[in-house]
Amino acid sequence: MPGAAGAVTAAACRIPAWIDAPDPAIAERAVREAVAGGARLVVLPELTVCGYAFADAAEARSAAEPADGPTVARFAALSAELRCVVVAGFAELGADGRVYNSAVVVENGVRRAVYRKAHLWDREKELFTPGQAPAPVVATAAGRIAPMVCYDLEFPEWVRRVAQDGAEIVAVPVNWPWRPTPAGQDPLEVAKVRAVAGAYRVHIVVADRCGTERGVAWFGAPVIADADGNLLAGPGGPPPGEPGVLLATLDPAAARDKRLTPHNHVLHDRRPELYRETDTDSDTEGAPPWPA
């Protein structure tokens, strides 16, 4: 039955994209390579085809398509032909006329869900409208999948919410901008993936962009982490500047087991009555940093 899959091979794709020369064939080749390698779930990067480094909101709008537009239709057709689940980022032109940084889940030719990025990074706030809904959990033949987009993953409570809703795999299209990292260390983003996967016992599949676009370089560091926080694939593999597909086998049942020990459960052990959450920094102004 959907959402109760056995072992699933997942693919995290690393591909380039350019605003000035969008080429959907690049993403299509990656999906075909992934499925040829045994993948049932294929994750593609953020804004997969249209590119990322928009000059302004008008340019982002010109690249946006409705959820039933040609880009999503192409992914849906691929999923039908190859009998797989595809999660991909795209610039969405909403029925409300607003532009969103979105991710689509398609399976067997059907658009199963569209998620709009809720946490916008840097200049994205000038280009897109933030989504106002939590990530859905979609029961598929590859497991119960929750799509997110890039910066969303850095908010543990966002991952915790889908874990509580029964997600087994969090599929995340990202564009991680390159920055210097000490020799021998993975990007901090990779550490965050492992930490939140283990904290809430969910598998996480991250597809990252590679190459450069309008002077912006990308880490090109796709990763696949299991529900124990172990890194099963990435961020190595092919050189960061080159396209590639990383594969790993995940057990959805492992993500349904939230026990750490016979006496500990990652969700039941929470003490929300003791946690103080604030909306702005001003809520803590004048207060001591720690209880007296």
JSON list of C-alpha atoms in Angstrom, two decimals, residues 113-268:
[
{"chain": "A", "resi": 113, "resn": "ALA", "atom": "CA", "xyz": [1.51, 17.99, -4.16]},
{"chain": "A", "resi": 114, "resn": "VAL", "atom": "CA", "xyz": [3.00, 21.46, -4.50]},
{"chain": "A", "resi": 115, "resn": "TYR", "atom": "CA", "xyz": [4.82, 22.99, -1.55]},
{"chain": "A", "resi": 116, "resn": "ARG", "atom": "CA", "xyz": [5.77, 26.68, -1.36]},
{"chain": "A", "resi": 117, "resn": "LYS", "atom": "CA", "xyz": [9.02, 27.55, 0.43]},
{"chain": "A", "resi": 118, "resn": "ALA", "atom": "CA", "xyz": [8.14, 29.15, 3.76]},
{"chain": "A", "resi": 119, "resn": "HIS", "atom": "CA", "xyz": [11.58, 30.38, 4.84]},
{"chain": "A", "resi": 120, "resn": "LEU", "atom": "CA", "xyz": [13.13, 32.65, 2.21]},
{"chain": "A", "resi": 121, "resn": "TRP", "atom": "CA", "xyz": [16.89, 33.11, 2.05]},
{"chain": "A", "resi": 122, "resn": "ASP", "atom": "CA", "xyz": [18.61, 36.48, 1.51]},
{"chain": "A", "resi": 123, "resn": "ARG", "atom": "CA", "xyz": [17.44, 38.19, -1.71]},
{"chain": "A", "resi": 124, "resn": "GLU", "atom": "CA", "xyz": [14.70, 35.63, -2.21]},
{"chain": "A", "resi": 125, "resn": "LYS", "atom": "CA", "xyz": [12.63, 37.96, -0.03]},
{"chain": "A", "resi": 126, "resn": "GLU", "atom": "CA", "xyz": [12.75, 40.47, -2.90]},
{"chain": "A", "resi": 127, "resn": "LEU", "atom": "CA", "xyz": [11.78, 37.87, -5.51]},
{"chain": "A", "resi": 128, "resn": "PHE", "atom": "CA", "xyz": [9.23, 35.50, -4.00]},
{"chain": "A", "resi": 129, "resn": "THR", "atom": "CA", "xyz": [6.27, 35.39, -1.66]},
{"chain": "A", "resi": 130, "resn": "PRO", "atom": "CA", "xyz": [6.78, 33.02, 1.29]},
{"chain": "A", "resi": 131, "resn": "GLY", "atom": "CA", "xyz": [4.49, 30.04, 1.52]},
{"chain": "A", "resi": 132, "resn": "GLN", "atom": "CA", "xyz": [1.94, 30.04, 4.30]},
{"chain": "A", "resi": 133, "resn": "ALA", "atom": "CA", "xyz": [1.29, 26.31, 4.68]},
{"chain": "A", "resi": 134, "resn": "PRO", "atom": "CA", "xyz": [3.30, 23.51, 6.30]},
{"chain": "A", "resi": 135, "resn": "ALA", "atom": "CA", "xyz": [4.94, 20.91, 4.14]},
{"chain": "A", "resi": 136, "resn": "PRO", "atom": "CA", "xyz": [2.51, 18.15, 3.14]},
{"chain": "A", "resi": 137, "resn": "VAL", "atom": "CA", "xyz": [3.20, 14.48, 3.76]},
{"chain": "A", "resi": 138, "resn": "VAL", "atom": "CA", "xyz": [2.44, 12.53, 0.60]},
{"chain": "A", "resi": 139, "resn": "ALA", "atom": "CA", "xyz": [1.89, 8.76, 0.65]},
{"chain": "A", "resi": 140, "resn": "THR", "atom": "CA", "xyz": [3.68, 7.37, -2.41]},
{"chain": "A", "resi": 141, "resn": "ALA", "atom": "CA", "xyz": [4.97, 4.03, -3.63]},
{"chain": "A", "resi": 142, "resn": "ALA", "atom": "CA", "xyz": [8.42, 5.18, -2.42]},
{"chain": "A", "resi": 143, "resn": "GLY", "atom": "CA", "xyz": [7.23, 5.98, 1.09]},
{"chain": "A", "resi": 144, "resn": "ARG", "atom": "CA", "xyz": [5.60, 8.90, 2.90]},
{"chain": "A", "resi": 145, "resn": "ILE", "atom": "CA", "xyz": [7.41, 11.91, 1.47]},
{"chain": "A", "resi": 146, "resn": "ALA", "atom": "CA", "xyz": [7.49, 15.51, 2.73]},
{"chain": "A", "resi": 147, "resn": "PRO", "atom": "CA", "xyz": [8.90, 18.10, 0.30]},
{"chain": "A", "resi": 148, "resn": "MET", "atom": "CA", "xyz": [10.79, 21.15, 1.57]},
{"chain": "A", "resi": 149, "resn": "VAL", "atom": "CA", "xyz": [13.03, 23.72, -0.12]},
{"chain": "A", "resi": 150, "resn": "CYS", "atom": "CA", "xyz": [16.59, 24.58, 0.97]},
{"chain": "A", "resi": 151, "resn": "TYR", "atom": "CA", "xyz": [16.51, 27.04, 3.92]},
{"chain": "A", "resi": 152, "resn": "ASP", "atom": "CA", "xyz": [13.37, 25.36, 5.27]},
{"chain": "A", "resi": 153, "resn": "LEU", "atom": "CA", "xyz": [15.58, 22.46, 6.36]},
{"chain": "A", "resi": 154, "resn": "GLU", "atom": "CA", "xyz": [17.52, 24.69, 8.76]},
{"chain": "A", "resi": 155, "resn": "PHE", "atom": "CA", "xyz": [14.49, 25.11, 11.02]},
{"chain": "A", "resi": 156, "resn": "PRO", "atom": "CA", "xyz": [14.32, 21.91, 13.10]},
{"chain": "A", "resi": 157, "resn": "GLU", "atom": "CA", "xyz": [10.73, 22.54, 14.11]},
{"chain": "A", "resi": 158, "resn": "TRP", "atom": "CA", "xyz": [9.73, 22.40, 10.43]},
{"chain": "A", "resi": 159, "resn": "VAL", "atom": "CA", "xyz": [11.22, 18.92, 10.15]},
{"chain": "A", "resi": 160, "resn": "ARG", "atom": "CA", "xyz": [9.74, 17.93, 13.48]},
{"chain": "A", "resi": 161, "resn": "ARG", "atom": "CA", "xyz": [6.28, 18.88, 12.24]},
{"chain": "A", "resi": 162, "resn": "VAL", "atom": "CA", "xyz": [6.41, 16.53, 9.24]},
{"chain": "A", "resi": 163, "resn": "ALA", "atom": "CA", "xyz": [7.91, 13.80, 11.43]},
{"chain": "A", "resi": 164, "resn": "GLN", "atom": "CA", "xyz": [4.89, 14.14, 13.70]},
{"chain": "A", "resi": 165, "resn": "ASP", "atom": "CA", "xyz": [2.67, 13.97, 10.61]},
{"chain": "A", "resi": 166, "resn": "GLY", "atom": "CA", "xyz": [4.19, 10.63, 9.63]},
{"chain": "A", "resi": 167, "resn": "ALA", "atom": "CA", "xyz": [6.85, 11.57, 7.08]},
{"chain": "A", "resi": 168, "resn": "GLU", "atom": "CA", "xyz": [9.42, 8.87, 6.41]},
{"chain": "A", "resi": 169, "resn": "ILE", "atom": "CA", "xyz": [11.52, 10.76, 3.85]},
{"chain": "A", "resi": 170, "resn": "VAL", "atom": "CA", "xyz": [12.06, 14.51, 3.64]},
{"chain": "A", "resi": 171, "resn": "ALA", "atom": "CA", "xyz": [12.92, 15.41, 0.03]},
{"chain": "A", "resi": 172, "resn": "VAL", "atom": "CA", "xyz": [14.71, 18.73, -0.29]},
{"chain": "A", "resi": 173, "resn": "PRO", "atom": "CA", "xyz": [15.65, 20.58, -3.49]},
{"chain": "A", "resi": 174, "resn": "VAL", "atom": "CA", "xyz": [18.39, 23.08, -2.52]},
{"chain": "A", "resi": 175, "resn": "ASN", "atom": "CA", "xyz": [20.82, 25.60, -3.96]},
{"chain": "A", "resi": 176, "resn": "TRP", "atom": "CA", "xyz": [23.62, 25.91, -1.41]},
{"chain": "A", "resi": 177, "resn": "PRO", "atom": "CA", "xyz": [25.83, 28.91, -2.28]},
{"chain": "A", "resi": 178, "resn": "TRP", "atom": "CA", "xyz": [29.52, 28.11, -2.00]},
{"chain": "A", "resi": 179, "resn": "ARG", "atom": "CA", "xyz": [31.60, 29.65, 0.77]},
{"chain": "A", "resi": 180, "resn": "PRO", "atom": "CA", "xyz": [35.06, 28.75, 2.08]},
{"chain": "A", "resi": 181, "resn": "THR", "atom": "CA", "xyz": [35.10, 25.70, 4.34]},
{"chain": "A", "resi": 182, "resn": "PRO", "atom": "CA", "xyz": [38.09, 24.49, 6.38]},
{"chain": "A", "resi": 183, "resn": "ALA", "atom": "CA", "xyz": [40.01, 21.66, 4.74]},
{"chain": "A", "resi": 184, "resn": "GLY", "atom": "CA", "xyz": [38.62, 18.25, 5.55]},
{"chain": "A", "resi": 185, "resn": "GLN", "atom": "CA", "xyz": [35.24, 19.57, 6.67]},
{"chain": "A", "resi": 186, "resn": "ASP", "atom": "CA", "xyz": [31.90, 19.25, 4.93]},
{"chain": "A", "resi": 187, "resn": "PRO", "atom": "CA", "xyz": [29.72, 22.34, 4.51]},
{"chain": "A", "resi": 188, "resn": "LEU", "atom": "CA", "xyz": [27.83, 23.27, 7.66]},
{"chain": "A", "resi": 189, "resn": "GLU", "atom": "CA", "xyz": [24.60, 22.55, 5.79]},
{"chain": "A", "resi": 190, "resn": "VAL", "atom": "CA", "xyz": [25.57, 18.87, 5.62]},
{"chain": "A", "resi": 191, "resn": "ALA", "atom": "CA", "xyz": [26.05, 18.74, 9.39]},
{"chain": "A", "resi": 192, "resn": "LYS", "atom": "CA", "xyz": [22.60, 20.26, 9.85]},
{"chain": "A", "resi": 193, "resn": "VAL", "atom": "CA", "xyz": [21.07, 17.61, 7.58]},
{"chain": "A", "resi": 194, "resn": "ARG", "atom": "CA", "xyz": [22.62, 14.81, 9.64]},
{"chain": "A", "resi": 195, "resn": "ALA", "atom": "CA", "xyz": [21.63, 16.43, 12.94]},
{"chain": "A", "resi": 196, "resn": "VAL", "atom": "CA", "xyz": [17.97, 16.97, 12.10]},
{"chain": "A", "resi": 197, "resn": "ALA", "atom": "CA", "xyz": [17.64, 13.55, 10.45]},
{"chain": "A", "resi": 198, "resn": "GLY", "atom": "CA", "xyz": [18.87, 11.87, 13.62]},
{"chain": "A", "resi": 199, "resn": "ALA", "atom": "CA", "xyz": [16.99, 14.22, 15.96]},
{"chain": "A", "resi": 200, "resn": "TYR", "atom": "CA", "xyz": [13.59, 13.34, 14.49]},
{"chain": "A", "resi": 201, "resn": "ARG", "atom": "CA", "xyz": [14.44, 9.99, 12.92]},
{"chain": "A", "resi": 202, "resn": "VAL", "atom": "CA", "xyz": [13.54, 10.76, 9.33]},
{"chain": "A", "resi": 203, "resn": "HIS", "atom": "CA", "xyz": [15.47, 10.02, 6.15]},
{"chain": "A", "resi": 204, "resn": "ILE", "atom": "CA", "xyz": [16.55, 13.16, 4.28]},
{"chain": "A", "resi": 205, "resn": "VAL", "atom": "CA", "xyz": [17.40, 13.38, 0.57]},
{"chain": "A", "resi": 206, "resn": "VAL", "atom": "CA", "xyz": [18.97, 16.67, -0.58]},
{"chain": "A", "resi": 207, "resn": "ALA", "atom": "CA", "xyz": [19.63, 17.56, -4.23]},
{"chain": "A", "resi": 208, "resn": "ASP", "atom": "CA", "xyz": [22.05, 20.47, -4.74]},
{"chain": "A", "resi": 209, "resn": "ARG", "atom": "CA", "xyz": [22.96, 22.56, -7.77]},
{"chain": "A", "resi": 210, "resn": "CYS", "atom": "CA", "xyz": [26.47, 22.55, -9.23]},
{"chain": "A", "resi": 211, "resn": "GLY", "atom": "CA", "xyz": [28.55, 24.95, -11.32]},
{"chain": "A", "resi": 212, "resn": "THR", "atom": "CA", "xyz": [28.23, 28.72, -11.35]},
{"chain": "A", "resi": 213, "resn": "GLU", "atom": "CA", "xyz": [25.51, 31.10, -12.46]},
{"chain": "A", "resi": 214, "resn": "ARG", "atom": "CA", "xyz": [25.98, 34.85, -12.94]},
{"chain": "A", "resi": 215, "resn": "GLY", "atom": "CA", "xyz": [28.97, 34.78, -10.62]},
{"chain": "A", "resi": 216, "resn": "VAL", "atom": "CA", "xyz": [27.28, 32.66, -7.95]},
{"chain": "A", "resi": 217, "resn": "ALA", "atom": "CA", "xyz": [29.05, 29.37, -7.24]},
{"chain": "A", "resi": 218, "resn": "TRP", "atom": "CA", "xyz": [27.25, 26.41, -5.72]},
{"chain": "A", "resi": 219, "resn": "PHE", "atom": "CA", "xyz": [28.58, 23.79, -3.31]},
{"chain": "A", "resi": 220, "resn": "GLY", "atom": "CA", "xyz": [27.29, 20.95, -5.46]},
{"chain": "A", "resi": 221, "resn": "ALA", "atom": "CA", "xyz": [26.90, 18.81, -2.34]},
{"chain": "A", "resi": 222, "resn": "PRO", "atom": "CA", "xyz": [23.88, 16.50, -2.59]},
{"chain": "A", "resi": 223, "resn": "VAL", "atom": "CA", "xyz": [23.47, 14.24, 0.42]},
{"chain": "A", "resi": 224, "resn": "ILE", "atom": "CA", "xyz": [21.35, 11.34, 1.58]},
{"chain": "A", "resi": 225, "resn": "ALA", "atom": "CA", "xyz": [21.09, 10.75, 5.34]},
{"chain": "A", "resi": 226, "resn": "ASP", "atom": "CA", "xyz": [19.22, 7.97, 7.09]},
{"chain": "A", "resi": 227, "resn": "ALA", "atom": "CA", "xyz": [17.02, 8.19, 10.16]},
{"chain": "A", "resi": 228, "resn": "ASP", "atom": "CA", "xyz": [20.03, 7.60, 12.42]},
{"chain": "A", "resi": 229, "resn": "GLY", "atom": "CA", "xyz": [21.75, 10.67, 10.98]},
{"chain": "A", "resi": 230, "resn": "ASN", "atom": "CA", "xyz": [24.26, 8.57, 9.07]},
{"chain": "A", "resi": 231, "resn": "LEU", "atom": "CA", "xyz": [25.49, 9.94, 5.77]},
{"chain": "A", "resi": 232, "resn": "LEU", "atom": "CA", "xyz": [24.75, 7.26, 3.18]},
{"chain": "A", "resi": 233, "resn": "ALA", "atom": "CA", "xyz": [25.77, 9.28, 0.13]},
{"chain": "A", "resi": 234, "resn": "GLY", "atom": "CA", "xyz": [27.53, 12.57, -0.51]},
{"chain": "A", "resi": 235, "resn": "PRO", "atom": "CA", "xyz": [28.68, 15.18, -0.40]},
{"chain": "A", "resi": 236, "resn": "GLY", "atom": "CA", "xyz": [31.50, 13.51, -2.32]},
{"chain": "A", "resi": 237, "resn": "GLY", "atom": "CA", "xyz": [31.15, 11.55, -5.53]},
{"chain": "A", "resi": 238, "resn": "PRO", "atom": "CA", "xyz": [31.83, 13.33, -8.80]},
{"chain": "A", "resi": 239, "resn": "PRO", "atom": "CA", "xyz": [33.75, 16.64, -8.51]},
{"chain": "A", "resi": 240, "resn": "PRO", "atom": "CA", "xyz": [31.54, 19.48, -7.18]},
{"chain": "A", "resi": 241, "resn": "GLY", "atom": "CA", "xyz": [31.58, 21.32, -10.49]},
{"chain": "A", "resi": 242, "resn": "GLU", "atom": "CA", "xyz": [30.26, 18.38, -12.50]},
{"chain": "A", "resi": 243, "resn": "PRO", "atom": "CA", "xyz": [26.77, 16.86, -12.75]},
{"chain": "A", "resi": 244, "resn": "GLY", "atom": "CA", "xyz": [26.17, 13.55, -11.04]},
{"chain": "A", "resi": 245, "resn": "VAL", "atom": "CA", "xyz": [23.61, 11.33, -9.33]},
{"chain": "A", "resi": 246, "resn": "LEU", "atom": "CA", "xyz": [24.05, 9.91, -5.83]},
{"chain": "A", "resi": 247, "resn": "LEU", "atom": "CA", "xyz": [22.11, 6.77, -4.86]},
{"chain": "A", "resi": 248, "resn": "ALA", "atom": "CA", "xyz": [21.33, 5.19, -1.50]},
{"chain": "A", "resi": 249, "resn": "THR", "atom": "CA", "xyz": [18.88, 2.62, -0.18]},
{"chain": "A", "resi": 250, "resn": "LEU", "atom": "CA", "xyz": [16.50, 3.74, 2.56]},
{"chain": "A", "resi": 251, "resn": "ASP", "atom": "CA", "xyz": [14.16, 1.73, 4.77]},
{"chain": "A", "resi": 252, "resn": "PRO", "atom": "CA", "xyz": [10.96, 3.74, 5.37]},
{"chain": "A", "resi": 253, "resn": "ALA", "atom": "CA", "xyz": [10.07, 1.46, 8.29]},
{"chain": "A", "resi": 254, "resn": "ALA", "atom": "CA", "xyz": [13.17, 2.69, 10.15]},
{"chain": "A", "resi": 255, "resn": "ALA", "atom": "CA", "xyz": [11.78, 6.22, 10.08]},
{"chain": "A", "resi": 256, "resn": "ARG", "atom": "CA", "xyz": [8.50, 5.04, 11.56]},
{"chain": "A", "resi": 257, "resn": "ASP", "atom": "CA", "xyz": [10.35, 3.84, 14.65]},
{"chain": "A", "resi": 258, "resn": "LYS", "atom": "CA", "xyz": [10.96, 6.92, 16.79]},
{"chain": "A", "resi": 259, "resn": "ARG", "atom": "CA", "xyz": [12.53, 5.07, 19.73]},
{"chain": "A", "resi": 260, "resn": "LEU", "atom": "CA", "xyz": [16.11, 5.81, 20.70]},
{"chain": "A", "resi": 261, "resn": "THR", "atom": "CA", "xyz": [16.20, 3.32, 23.58]},
{"chain": "A", "resi": 262, "resn": "PRO", "atom": "CA", "xyz": [13.51, 1.21, 25.27]},
{"chain": "A", "resi": 263, "resn": "HIS", "atom": "CA", "xyz": [12.87, 4.28, 27.44]},
{"chain": "A", "resi": 264, "resn": "ASN", "atom": "CA", "xyz": [13.28, 7.15, 24.95]},
{"chain": "A", "resi": 265, "resn": "HIS", "atom": "CA", "xyz": [11.16, 8.36, 22.05]},
{"chain": "A", "resi": 266, "resn": "VAL", "atom": "CA", "xyz": [12.18, 11.42, 20.00]},
{"chain": "A", "resi": 267, "resn": "LEU", "atom": "CA", "xyz": [8.64, 12.79, 19.90]},
{"chain": "A", "resi": 268, "resn": "HIS", "atom": "CA", "xyz": [7.11, 11.55, 23.17]}
]
